[in-house]
Coordinates of C-alpha atoms and ligand atoms in Angstrom, one line a residue:
M1 CA 3.8 8.7 -0.2
C2 CA 7.2 10.1 0.1
G3 CA 10.0 8.4 -1.8
I4 CA 13.8 8.6 -1.0
M5 CA 16.8 7.6 -2.6
G6 CA 20.8 8.2 -2.0
Y7 CA 24.1 7.3 -3.4
L8 CA 27.6 7.4 -2.8
G9 CA 29.9 6.0 -5.1
N10 CA 32.2 6.8 -8.4
Q11 CA 29.3 7.7 -11.3
E12 CA 27.2 10.4 -11.7
A13 CA 24.7 10.6 -8.9
R14 CA 22.7 12.6 -10.3
P15 CA 20.7 10.0 -13.2
I16 CA 20.8 7.4 -10.5
L17 CA 19.0 9.5 -8.2
L18 CA 16.5 10.3 -11.4
Q19 CA 16.2 6.9 -12.2
G20 CA 15.7 5.6 -8.3
L21 CA 13.2 8.3 -7.6
E22 CA 11.5 7.5 -11.0
N23 CA 10.7 3.6 -9.6
L24 CA 9.7 5.0 -6.7
E25 CA 6.7 7.2 -8.5
Y26 CA 4.1 4.0 -7.9
R27 CA 3.9 5.4 -4.6
G28 CA 2.6 8.6 -4.9
Y29 CA 3.9 12.5 -4.9
D30 CA 3.4 15.9 -5.3
S31 CA 6.7 17.7 -5.5
T32 CA 10.5 16.5 -6.1
G33 CA 14.1 17.4 -5.3
L34 CA 18.0 16.8 -5.3
S35 CA 20.8 17.6 -3.5
I36 CA 24.3 16.7 -5.5
L37 CA 28.0 17.0 -3.2
S38 CA 29.8 19.1 -6.1
E39 CA 33.3 18.0 -6.1
T40 CA 34.7 20.5 -4.2
G41 CA 32.2 19.2 -1.6
E42 CA 29.1 22.5 -1.9
F43 CA 25.6 21.5 -2.0
Q44 CA 23.9 21.9 -5.4
S45 CA 19.8 21.7 -5.1
V46 CA 17.2 21.8 -7.1
K47 CA 13.5 21.1 -6.4
S48 CA 10.1 21.4 -8.7
T49 CA 6.6 21.4 -8.3
G50 CA 4.6 18.7 -10.2
R51 CA 6.1 15.2 -11.2
L52 CA 9.8 13.9 -11.8
S53 CA 9.2 15.0 -15.5
A54 CA 9.5 19.0 -14.0
L55 CA 12.6 18.1 -12.0
K56 CA 14.1 17.0 -15.2
S57 CA 13.2 19.8 -17.5
V58 CA 14.7 22.3 -14.6
L59 CA 17.8 19.9 -14.6
E60 CA 18.9 20.2 -18.3
K61 CA 19.0 24.0 -17.7
N62 CA 21.3 23.2 -14.2
K63 CA 23.3 19.9 -14.8
L64 CA 24.2 18.8 -11.4
S65 CA 27.4 17.3 -11.2
G66 CA 29.5 15.0 -8.2
N67 CA 29.8 11.5 -6.7
V68 CA 27.2 11.5 -4.0
G69 CA 23.5 12.5 -3.6
I70 CA 20.4 12.6 -2.4
G71 CA 16.9 13.1 -3.8
H72 CA 12.9 12.7 -2.4
T73 CA 9.2 12.7 -3.6
R74 CA 7.0 14.3 -1.6
W75 CA 3.6 13.7 -0.5
A76 CA 2.7 17.1 1.3
T77 CA 1.6 16.7 5.0
H78 CA 2.6 20.1 6.8
G79 CA 2.7 23.1 4.5
Q80 CA 2.0 23.1 0.6
V81 CA 2.5 22.0 -2.7
T82 CA 5.7 24.6 -3.6
V83 CA 9.1 24.3 -4.5
E84 CA 10.5 26.1 -1.1
N85 CA 8.7 22.7 0.7
A86 CA 10.3 20.0 -1.4
H87 CA 13.0 17.9 0.0
P88 CA 16.2 18.7 0.6
H89 CA 16.1 20.9 3.6
L90 CA 19.0 22.4 4.2
D91 CA 20.8 23.9 7.7
C92 CA 21.0 28.1 7.9
N93 CA 25.1 27.1 6.8
N94 CA 24.3 25.4 3.7
S95 CA 26.3 22.3 5.2
V96 CA 23.9 20.1 5.9
A97 CA 20.9 18.5 3.4
V98 CA 18.2 16.3 4.5
V99 CA 15.3 14.1 2.9
Q100 CA 12.5 13.0 5.1
N101 CA 9.3 10.7 5.7
G102 CA 7.2 10.2 8.3
I103 CA 5.5 12.9 11.0
I104 CA 7.5 15.2 13.2
E105 CA 4.3 15.4 15.6
N106 CA 6.8 18.1 18.4
Y107 CA 7.6 20.4 15.6
R108 CA 6.3 23.7 15.9
Q109 CA 7.9 23.7 19.5
I110 CA 11.0 22.8 17.9
K111 CA 11.1 25.0 15.9
E112 CA 10.0 28.0 17.9
N113 CA 13.1 27.1 19.9
L114 CA 15.5 27.0 17.1
Q115 CA 14.3 30.3 16.0
S116 CA 14.5 32.2 19.1
R117 CA 18.4 31.0 19.0
G118 CA 18.4 32.8 15.7
H119 CA 17.6 29.8 12.9
I120 CA 16.4 31.1 9.7
F121 CA 13.6 28.9 8.3
K122 CA 12.7 28.5 4.6
S123 CA 10.1 26.0 4.5
D124 CA 6.8 25.7 6.0
T125 CA 7.5 21.5 6.9
D126 CA 7.8 19.9 10.0
S127 CA 11.2 18.5 8.2
E128 CA 13.5 21.6 8.1
V129 CA 13.5 21.2 12.0
I130 CA 16.2 18.3 11.4
P131 CA 19.1 19.9 9.2
H132 CA 18.8 22.9 11.9
L133 CA 19.1 20.8 15.1
I134 CA 22.0 18.5 13.1
E135 CA 23.5 22.8 12.7
E136 CA 23.8 23.1 16.2
V137 CA 25.6 19.5 17.2
L138 CA 28.1 19.7 13.9
D139 CA 28.2 23.6 15.3
Q140 CA 30.1 22.0 18.5
G141 CA 32.2 19.8 16.3
Q142 CA 30.7 16.9 17.0
S143 CA 30.1 14.0 14.0
L144 CA 26.9 13.8 11.4
E145 CA 26.0 10.1 13.1
S146 CA 26.0 12.0 16.6
A147 CA 24.2 14.8 15.2
V148 CA 22.0 12.6 14.0
E149 CA 21.0 10.7 17.1
F150 CA 20.7 13.6 19.1
A151 CA 18.3 15.3 16.4
L152 CA 15.9 11.5 17.1
T153 CA 16.2 12.0 20.5
Q154 CA 14.4 15.9 20.3
V155 CA 11.8 14.8 18.2
K156 CA 8.5 12.9 18.3
G157 CA 6.5 10.8 16.2
S158 CA 8.0 8.4 13.0
V159 CA 10.5 9.4 10.6
T160 CA 12.8 7.7 8.3
L161 CA 15.4 9.9 6.6
L162 CA 18.8 10.9 4.8
V163 CA 21.2 13.4 5.8
T164 CA 24.3 14.2 4.1
Q165 CA 27.3 16.6 5.2
S166 CA 28.9 19.5 2.4
K167 CA 32.9 19.5 2.7
I168 CA 34.1 16.3 4.7
D169 CA 34.8 12.7 3.4
P170 CA 31.6 11.9 1.8
K171 CA 29.1 10.6 3.6
I172 CA 25.6 9.6 4.1
V173 CA 23.9 9.0 7.3
A174 CA 20.2 7.2 7.4
A175 CA 18.3 6.5 10.0
R176 CA 14.2 5.2 11.1
L177 CA 12.6 5.9 14.2
G178 CA 9.2 4.1 14.4
N179 CA 7.3 3.4 11.4
A180 CA 7.5 5.9 8.7
G181 CA 8.1 3.8 5.7
G182 CA 11.4 1.7 5.3
L183 CA 15.3 2.1 4.1
V184 CA 16.8 -0.7 1.9
I185 CA 20.2 -0.4 0.8
G186 CA 21.6 -1.8 -2.2
V187 CA 25.7 -2.7 -1.7
E188 CA 28.1 -3.1 -5.2
D189 CA 32.2 -2.9 -5.6
N190 CA 32.8 0.9 -4.6
E191 CA 29.6 1.8 -4.8
L192 CA 26.2 2.8 -1.9
F193 CA 22.7 2.9 -2.9
I194 CA 19.6 3.7 -0.4
A195 CA 15.9 4.3 -1.4
S196 CA 12.6 4.0 0.4
D197 CA 12.0 0.3 -1.1
I198 CA 13.4 -2.3 -3.8
P199 CA 12.4 -1.4 -6.9
A200 CA 14.4 2.0 -6.9
L201 CA 17.1 0.0 -5.6
L202 CA 16.6 -3.0 -9.3
P203 CA 18.5 -1.5 -11.7
F204 CA 21.5 -1.0 -10.0
S205 CA 21.9 -3.8 -7.0
N206 CA 20.9 -7.4 -5.7
N207 CA 22.3 -7.2 -2.5
I208 CA 20.1 -5.3 -0.3
M209 CA 20.8 -5.1 3.5
F210 CA 17.6 -3.3 5.4
L211 CA 17.3 -0.5 8.0
N212 CA 15.0 -1.3 11.0
P213 CA 13.6 1.2 13.2
G214 CA 15.8 2.5 15.6
E215 CA 19.0 1.8 13.7
I216 CA 21.6 4.0 12.2
A217 CA 23.7 3.1 8.9
I218 CA 26.4 5.2 7.9
L219 CA 27.6 5.5 4.2
S220 CA 30.9 6.2 3.5
T221 CA 33.7 5.5 0.8
D222 CA 35.1 2.8 3.3
G223 CA 31.7 0.9 3.3
I224 CA 29.3 0.9 5.8
E225 CA 28.0 0.7 9.2
F226 CA 25.0 0.3 11.5
V227 CA 24.4 1.3 15.2
D228 CA 21.2 1.2 16.9
D229 CA 19.9 3.7 19.1
Q230 CA 22.3 3.6 21.9
G231 CA 25.2 4.2 19.4
R232 CA 26.2 0.2 19.4
T233 CA 27.5 -1.5 16.6
I234 CA 25.3 -3.6 14.6
E235 CA 26.1 -6.5 12.4
K236 CA 24.2 -7.2 9.4
Q237 CA 24.2 -9.8 6.6
V238 CA 23.6 -8.9 2.8
S239 CA 20.8 -10.8 1.4
T240 CA 20.4 -11.4 -2.5
Q241 CA 17.5 -10.7 -4.1
L242 CA 15.9 -12.8 -6.8
V243 CA 14.1 -10.4 -8.5
N244 CA 13.9 -9.7 -12.0
A245 CA 15.9 -6.4 -12.2
T246 CA 13.8 -4.9 -15.0
E247 CA 11.1 -1.6 -14.4
P248 CA 7.9 -2.6 -14.2
D249 CA 6.4 -1.8 -18.1
K250 CA 3.2 -1.5 -19.5
G251 CA 3.6 -3.4 -22.1
E252 CA 0.2 -3.5 -24.4
Y253 CA -1.9 -1.2 -21.8
D254 CA -2.1 2.4 -21.5
W255 CA -2.5 2.1 -17.8
F256 CA -0.7 0.0 -14.8
M257 CA -4.4 -0.4 -13.1
Y258 CA -6.0 -1.7 -16.9
K259 CA -3.0 -4.2 -16.6
E260 CA -3.0 -5.3 -13.3
I261 CA -6.8 -5.7 -13.6
M262 CA -6.1 -8.2 -16.4
E263 CA -3.1 -9.7 -14.8
Q264 CA -6.0 -11.3 -12.5
P265 CA -5.9 -14.7 -13.5
D266 CA -2.5 -15.6 -13.5
V267 CA -1.8 -13.9 -9.9
L268 CA -4.3 -16.1 -8.5
L269 CA -2.6 -18.8 -10.3
N270 CA 0.4 -17.9 -8.6
V271 CA -1.1 -17.5 -5.4
L272 CA -2.3 -21.0 -5.6
R273 CA 0.8 -22.5 -6.7
D274 CA 2.3 -24.8 -4.5
R275 CA -0.1 -24.3 -1.7
V276 CA -3.1 -26.0 -3.3
G277 CA -2.8 -29.6 -5.1
I278 CA -5.0 -29.7 -7.5
D279 CA -4.4 -33.6 -8.3
N280 CA -4.2 -35.2 -4.8
F281 CA -6.4 -32.2 -3.6
S282 CA -4.2 -31.3 -0.7
L283 CA -3.9 -27.6 0.9
E284 CA -0.7 -26.5 2.7
L285 CA 0.5 -23.4 4.2
P286 CA 4.5 -24.5 4.7
E287 CA 5.3 -20.3 5.3
L288 CA 2.9 -21.2 8.7
S289 CA 5.5 -23.9 9.7
S290 CA 6.8 -21.5 12.8
I291 CA 3.2 -21.1 14.4
T292 CA 1.5 -24.0 13.6
E293 CA 2.4 -25.5 17.1
Q294 CA 0.2 -22.1 18.5
L295 CA -2.7 -22.6 16.1
P296 CA -4.9 -24.9 18.3
K297 CA -4.5 -22.1 21.5
I298 CA -6.2 -20.2 19.0
N299 CA -10.1 -19.5 19.7
R300 CA -10.9 -15.8 17.7
V301 CA -9.5 -13.8 14.8
I302 CA -9.5 -10.1 14.4
L303 CA -8.2 -9.0 10.6
M304 CA -7.1 -5.7 10.3
G305 CA -6.1 -3.5 7.7
C306 CA -6.6 -0.3 6.0
G307 CA -8.6 1.3 2.9
T308 CA -8.7 -1.9 0.4
S309 CA -6.9 -4.1 2.7
Y310 CA -9.9 -3.5 5.6
H311 CA -12.3 -4.3 2.5
A312 CA -10.0 -7.9 2.1
A313 CA -10.3 -8.1 6.5
L314 CA -14.1 -7.7 6.0
V315 CA -14.6 -10.9 3.9
G316 CA -12.0 -12.6 5.6
K317 CA -14.2 -12.3 8.3
G318 CA -16.8 -13.9 6.7
F319 CA -14.6 -16.9 5.0
I320 CA -13.1 -17.6 8.8
E321 CA -17.1 -18.1 10.3
S322 CA -18.6 -19.9 7.7
I323 CA -15.1 -21.8 7.2
T324 CA -12.9 -22.4 10.1
K325 CA -16.3 -21.7 12.1
L326 CA -14.6 -19.6 14.5
P327 CA -15.3 -15.7 15.8
A328 CA -14.0 -13.2 13.6
Q329 CA -14.1 -9.4 13.6
A330 CA -12.3 -7.3 11.0
E331 CA -10.9 -4.1 12.3
I332 CA -10.0 -0.8 10.2
A333 CA -6.1 -1.0 11.6
S334 CA -5.8 3.2 12.1
E335 CA -8.8 2.9 14.5
F336 CA -7.5 -0.6 16.4
R337 CA -4.1 1.0 17.2
Y338 CA -5.9 3.5 19.2
A339 CA -8.6 1.5 20.2
N340 CA -9.2 0.2 23.8
Q341 CA -9.9 -3.6 22.1
V342 CA -8.8 -6.6 24.7
I343 CA -6.0 -8.8 22.6
R344 CA -5.6 -12.0 24.1
D345 CA -2.7 -14.3 23.7
T346 CA -5.4 -16.9 22.1
D347 CA -5.9 -14.8 19.7
L348 CA -4.9 -15.0 16.1
V349 CA -4.3 -12.0 14.5
V350 CA -3.6 -11.1 10.2
A351 CA -2.7 -8.0 8.5
L352 CA -3.6 -7.1 5.5
T353 CA -1.5 -4.8 3.7
Q354 CA 0.1 -5.4 0.4
S355 CA 2.8 -2.5 0.3
G356 CA 3.5 -4.2 4.1
E357 CA 4.9 -0.7 5.3
T358 CA 1.6 1.1 6.1
A359 CA 2.6 3.3 9.1
D360 CA -1.3 2.4 10.7
T361 CA -1.1 -1.0 10.5
L362 CA 2.4 -1.4 11.2
E363 CA 1.5 0.1 14.5
A364 CA -1.6 -2.2 14.9
M365 CA 0.9 -5.1 14.4
E366 CA 2.9 -3.9 17.1
K367 CA 0.2 -3.4 19.5
A368 CA -1.4 -7.1 18.8
K369 CA 2.2 -8.7 19.5
Q370 CA 2.7 -6.5 22.7
A371 CA -0.3 -8.2 23.8
G372 CA 1.0 -11.7 23.0
A373 CA -1.3 -12.5 20.0
V374 CA -0.1 -15.2 17.6
L375 CA 0.3 -12.5 14.2
I376 CA 0.4 -13.2 10.8
A377 CA 1.4 -10.5 8.0
I378 CA 0.0 -11.1 4.5
T379 CA 1.6 -8.9 2.2
N380 CA 3.1 -8.1 -1.2
V381 CA 6.3 -7.0 -0.5
L382 CA 8.2 -9.9 1.2
D383 CA 11.0 -8.2 3.5
S384 CA 8.6 -5.5 4.1
Q385 CA 8.0 -4.3 7.7
S386 CA 5.3 -6.4 8.1
T387 CA 7.4 -9.3 7.8
R388 CA 9.1 -8.6 10.2
I389 CA 6.9 -7.5 13.1
A390 CA 5.1 -10.7 12.4
D391 CA 5.4 -14.0 13.4
A392 CA 4.9 -15.4 9.9
S393 CA 3.7 -13.7 6.6
L394 CA 1.9 -15.2 3.7
H395 CA 3.0 -13.2 0.1
M396 CA 0.3 -11.8 -2.2
R397 CA 2.6 -13.5 -5.3
A398 CA 1.0 -10.4 -7.1
G399 CA 4.4 -9.1 -8.6
I400 CA 4.4 -5.1 -8.2
E401 CA 1.7 -2.9 -8.2
V402 CA 2.1 0.6 -9.3
G403 CA -1.3 1.7 -10.3
V404 CA -2.4 3.1 -6.6
A405 CA -5.2 1.9 -6.6
S406 CA -5.0 -1.5 -5.7
T407 CA -6.5 -4.4 -7.8
K408 CA -4.4 -7.3 -8.0
T409 CA -3.8 -7.1 -4.5
F410 CA -7.4 -7.1 -3.6
T411 CA -8.4 -10.7 -4.8
A412 CA -5.0 -12.0 -3.9
S413 CA -5.6 -11.0 -0.6
L414 CA -9.1 -12.1 -0.7
L415 CA -7.7 -15.9 -2.4
I416 CA -5.2 -16.5 0.4
L417 CA -8.1 -15.6 3.1
Y418 CA -10.1 -18.0 1.3
I419 CA -7.3 -20.5 1.7
L420 CA -6.1 -19.8 5.6
S421 CA -9.3 -20.2 6.2
I422 CA -9.4 -23.8 4.9
Y423 CA -5.9 -24.3 6.3
L424 CA -7.4 -23.5 9.7
G425 CA -10.0 -25.6 9.5
K426 CA -8.7 -28.3 8.5
N427 CA -6.4 -28.0 11.4
R428 CA -9.1 -27.9 13.7
S429 CA -11.1 -30.2 11.6
S430 CA -13.8 -27.8 11.1
V431 CA -13.6 -28.6 7.6
S432 CA -13.6 -32.1 6.4
E433 CA -12.3 -34.3 4.0
I434 CA -14.9 -34.1 1.4
E435 CA -15.1 -30.4 1.9
L436 CA -11.6 -30.1 1.4
T437 CA -12.2 -31.5 -2.0
E438 CA -14.9 -29.1 -2.0
H439 CA -13.4 -26.1 -1.9
I440 CA -9.9 -27.2 -3.8
H441 CA -12.1 -28.7 -6.9
D442 CA -13.8 -24.7 -6.7
L443 CA -10.7 -23.2 -6.3
E444 CA -9.1 -25.0 -8.9
K445 CA -11.5 -22.7 -11.7
L446 CA -11.2 -19.8 -10.1
P447 CA -8.7 -18.6 -12.5
E448 CA -10.9 -19.2 -15.8
Y449 CA -13.8 -17.9 -14.1
I450 CA -12.0 -14.3 -13.5
G451 CA -10.6 -14.7 -16.7
N452 CA -14.4 -15.2 -17.9
A453 CA -15.4 -12.3 -15.9
L454 CA -12.8 -10.1 -17.3
N455 CA -14.4 -10.9 -20.6
E456 CA -17.0 -8.7 -20.1
S457 CA -14.9 -5.5 -20.1
P458 CA -15.9 -4.2 -23.6
N459 CA -19.5 -4.5 -22.2
I460 CA -18.8 -2.6 -19.0
H461 CA -17.0 0.1 -21.1
L462 CA -19.9 1.1 -23.0
L463 CA -21.5 0.9 -19.7
A464 CA -18.9 3.4 -18.4
K465 CA -19.4 5.9 -21.0
D466 CA -22.6 6.0 -20.7
Y467 CA -22.9 6.7 -17.2
A468 CA -19.6 8.7 -17.0
N469 CA -21.1 12.0 -16.3
T470 CA -23.2 10.6 -13.1
Q471 CA -22.9 13.0 -9.9
Y472 CA -23.5 10.1 -7.0
F473 CA -23.1 6.2 -6.9
L474 CA -24.7 4.6 -4.5
F475 CA -23.5 0.8 -4.2
M476 CA -25.0 -1.6 -2.4
A477 CA -24.8 -5.4 -1.2
R478 CA -25.5 -8.2 1.1
G479 CA -23.4 -10.0 3.5
L480 CA -19.9 -10.9 1.7
L481 CA -20.8 -8.8 -1.2
F482 CA -21.2 -5.5 0.8
P483 CA -17.1 -5.5 1.5
I484 CA -17.1 -5.8 -2.7
A485 CA -19.8 -2.9 -2.3
L486 CA -17.3 -0.7 -0.4
E487 CA -14.6 -2.2 -2.6
G488 CA -16.7 -0.7 -5.9
A489 CA -17.7 2.7 -4.2
L490 CA -13.3 3.1 -3.1
K491 CA -12.1 2.5 -6.7
L492 CA -15.1 5.2 -8.1
K493 CA -13.6 7.6 -5.8
E494 CA -10.2 6.9 -5.7
I495 CA -9.8 7.5 -9.6
S496 CA -12.8 9.1 -11.1
Y497 CA -13.2 11.7 -7.9
I498 CA -17.1 11.2 -8.3
H499 CA -19.0 10.7 -4.9
A500 CA -19.7 7.1 -4.0
E501 CA -21.0 5.3 -1.0
G502 CA -21.2 1.6 -0.2
H503 CA -24.4 0.5 2.2
P504 CA -25.5 -2.9 3.0
A505 CA -28.9 -3.5 1.3
G506 CA -31.0 -3.4 4.5
E507 CA -30.3 -0.3 5.5
M508 CA -31.0 1.5 2.5
K509 CA -34.6 1.8 3.8
H510 CA -33.2 3.3 7.1
G511 CA -31.8 6.3 5.6
P512 CA -30.0 6.2 2.3
I513 CA -32.7 5.7 -0.2
A514 CA -33.7 9.4 0.4
L515 CA -31.3 9.9 -1.4
I516 CA -32.2 8.6 -4.5
G517 CA -33.2 11.3 -7.3
P518 CA -32.3 12.4 -11.0
D519 CA -28.1 12.4 -10.0
V520 CA -27.8 9.1 -8.6
T521 CA -27.3 5.7 -9.8
T522 CA -27.6 2.8 -7.3
I523 CA -25.2 -0.1 -8.1
A524 CA -26.8 -3.6 -6.8
L525 CA -24.8 -6.4 -6.4
A526 CA -27.3 -8.9 -7.1
P527 CA -25.8 -12.2 -8.5
N528 CA -26.6 -15.9 -7.7
V529 CA -25.8 -16.0 -3.6
P530 CA -28.5 -17.1 -0.6
N531 CA -30.3 -13.8 -0.1
K532 CA -30.4 -12.1 -3.5
E533 CA -34.1 -12.2 -3.4
K534 CA -34.0 -9.7 -0.7
T535 CA -31.4 -7.4 -2.4
E536 CA -33.8 -7.8 -5.8
T537 CA -36.7 -6.2 -3.1
T538 CA -34.4 -3.1 -2.6
I539 CA -34.0 -2.6 -5.9
E540 CA -37.8 -2.6 -6.3
E541 CA -38.2 0.1 -4.1
I542 CA -35.5 2.4 -5.5
K543 CA -37.0 1.2 -9.3
T544 CA -40.4 2.7 -7.3
R545 CA -39.2 5.6 -6.8
N546 CA -37.6 6.1 -9.9
G547 CA -34.1 5.7 -9.3
V548 CA -31.6 4.1 -12.0
V549 CA -30.1 0.9 -11.3
L550 CA -27.5 -1.1 -12.3
G551 CA -26.9 -4.3 -11.7
V552 CA -24.0 -6.8 -10.9
V553 CA -25.7 -10.0 -12.0
T554 CA -25.0 -13.7 -13.3
A555 CA -25.2 -14.2 -16.6
G556 CA -28.7 -15.7 -17.7
D557 CA -30.3 -13.9 -15.0
S558 CA -32.6 -12.5 -17.7
N559 CA -35.4 -11.9 -15.3
L560 CA -33.6 -9.3 -13.0
A561 CA -31.2 -8.2 -15.9
S562 CA -34.6 -6.9 -17.7
R563 CA -35.9 -5.0 -14.8
L564 CA -32.4 -3.1 -14.5
D565 CA -31.2 0.2 -16.3
G566 CA -28.1 -1.6 -17.5
C567 CA -26.4 -4.8 -15.6
L568 CA -22.5 -5.8 -14.9
F569 CA -22.5 -9.8 -15.7
L570 CA -20.3 -12.2 -13.5
P571 CA -20.4 -15.9 -14.7
S572 CA -21.8 -18.3 -12.6
V573 CA -19.6 -19.4 -9.9
P574 CA -19.7 -21.2 -6.2
V575 CA -20.9 -19.1 -3.8
N576 CA -17.7 -18.8 -1.9
L577 CA -16.0 -17.0 -4.8
V578 CA -18.7 -14.8 -5.7
P579 CA -17.2 -11.7 -3.5
I580 CA -13.6 -12.5 -5.1
V581 CA -15.2 -12.9 -8.9
A582 CA -17.6 -9.8 -8.5
A583 CA -14.3 -7.6 -7.6
I584 CA -13.5 -7.7 -11.3
P585 CA -16.6 -5.7 -12.8
M586 CA -16.0 -3.1 -9.3
Q587 CA -12.5 -2.5 -10.9
L588 CA -13.4 -2.1 -14.6
F589 CA -16.4 -0.2 -14.3
A590 CA -14.5 2.3 -12.6
Y591 CA -11.1 2.1 -14.4
F592 CA -13.6 2.7 -17.6
I593 CA -15.4 5.4 -16.1
A594 CA -12.0 7.4 -15.3
L595 CA -10.7 6.7 -18.8
E596 CA -13.9 8.8 -20.2
K597 CA -12.6 11.2 -17.8
G598 CA -9.4 11.5 -19.3
L599 CA -8.2 11.1 -15.9
D600 CA -4.4 10.5 -14.6
I601 CA -5.7 6.9 -13.7
D602 CA -2.4 5.2 -11.9
H603 CA -1.6 8.4 -9.8
P604 CA -4.7 9.7 -8.5
R605 CA -5.0 13.3 -7.1
N606 CA -3.7 13.6 -3.5
L607 CA -3.1 9.1 -2.7
A608 CA -0.2 7.5 -2.5
K609 CA 0.3 4.0 -3.0
S610 CA 2.5 3.3 0.6
V611 CA 0.8 5.5 3.4
T612 CA 4.2 5.5 5.3
V613 CA 2.6 8.4 7.4
E614 CA -0.4 8.4 10.1
Ligands
AGP701 C1 -6.5 1.2 -2.5 O1 -7.0 1.3 -3.7 C2 -6.2 1.9 -1.9 N1 -4.6 2.8 -2.8 C3 -6.0 1.9 -0.2 O2 -7.0 1.8 0.3 C4 -5.0 1.1 0.3 O3 -5.7 -0.2 0.4 C5 -4.7 1.3 1.7 O4 -4.1 2.6 1.7 C6 -3.9 0.2 2.7 O5 -2.6 0.0 1.4 P1 -1.6 -1.8 1.9 O6 -2.6 -2.4 1.4 O7 -0.2 -1.1 1.4 O8 -1.7 -1.2 3.4

């Protein structure tokens, strides 16, 4: 979703802004723009629809020069994808430029009021009300920061923004209202960088400061000052990010998604490292030390997330119930935030979010926190907003995931949930020492099992070639494989734009079986797990009606394989690990179908990596 980048220093702002925005491309966007202050303090702005490469072409003819600027990649919410609607937005006097991420819920009312006072709008966006609100305060002779503070009192919704002003000593004012994505500031001698996310700052600075909701930062040639929403000064410390200052690289792969799929054995090894002792059969989660004392009172676990993270929550519910032996429920965070849920201080709420910035998940977390629940975030981004809301956080350690379709962060989430279930079970004495040893034996082999599943990649590619023109896919499974069926359908629709649905196999004859016909291919997840024969019965029912059925089948199950139209084979693995390993053929199948269709796999249409608006 929208990416923000700002620079104030002594170098040319243009290449720095472009590089920062390029490193935010993974978030998803549909138009771009920059405003740079010239030596004489005038705004020079360039905007374009489409990718950053299009903006760069425009900049070839129009080389903006100056040491202060703001840039934006826009993911459209209000107003179509047009040059006029791209950010930055300026006021009537061209004295203020604004880039914004978020949604201003009451913008229509504000816009009407501003128009009645003579303001001229050039876009259909909600964001454009901000520069006009600021303009009115500046016209009264007040400072830029006072004007931003005032504008924020007028808007309802969640907003993250940068504002800069022409013809004054260079200044960028940054502000956050609610959860509409983060802002990170990189501090170097005589230079300040500010962006939506750390990857944008990696080439420039490792000295990082974070802006929290309700805070304002004033960046100037004198340095940086932070104030809260009451205008009181806040002291903040610089933290040094121990990150590799290189951009993610596709290496030998054509697409980040494929690279990220193939990285999963290493990612899962990383998840296990220091947490699971293979030699001494120990399992520790030191990241949870701050909440250990609260764990004995827990009598229910609520897991939540959006999209793929919700699917992980569904698997986590199964792990918690079967291993920890606690009642558990999985919730869609965008629903949970508004639902009349009973949340108690004896609940453990586990929020799953690879980005750590999903607006719906953050709001659902705030709700759980206010109700007094114990709150854990499972995230791939250390220092993301999710970790600041949660009482404790478990890091996915998956490395930056660039592909919009989540893959390695999904399996990392599942593995952490498995470890968490054992940890809680150990804590509550519902997991015995013998069971702990068995679980650790299984976990030790998981990276190897994932590697074996990945070895099927060439066969899955061949199958995908045959089915790339299929119009509808129907995924079905039972038990803990049902969330994997949902994830298989989501992966396929996200990157191939083919209609796909996931259903519990037992529900087929209650409705979805009516869909079976020549245009529909069913993918049945039927590896060796308890109740597999029930799924086989449903397969028979579909075959009887001349349906085409592909199966996710355990290697060596020639009996089932012979009755199917095609197979995606899995290695034979312990039952608890089947959902994690079965995610691999789902990801590979979706990837190869999209590859065959010649689509932009890493940047699927209409989608964003970091969904920072509601
Ligand atoms: C997954 O492929 C999607 N990109 C999407 O469903 C994603 O999982 C969802 O938006 C939640 O994101 P989060 O994990 O960063 O909170």
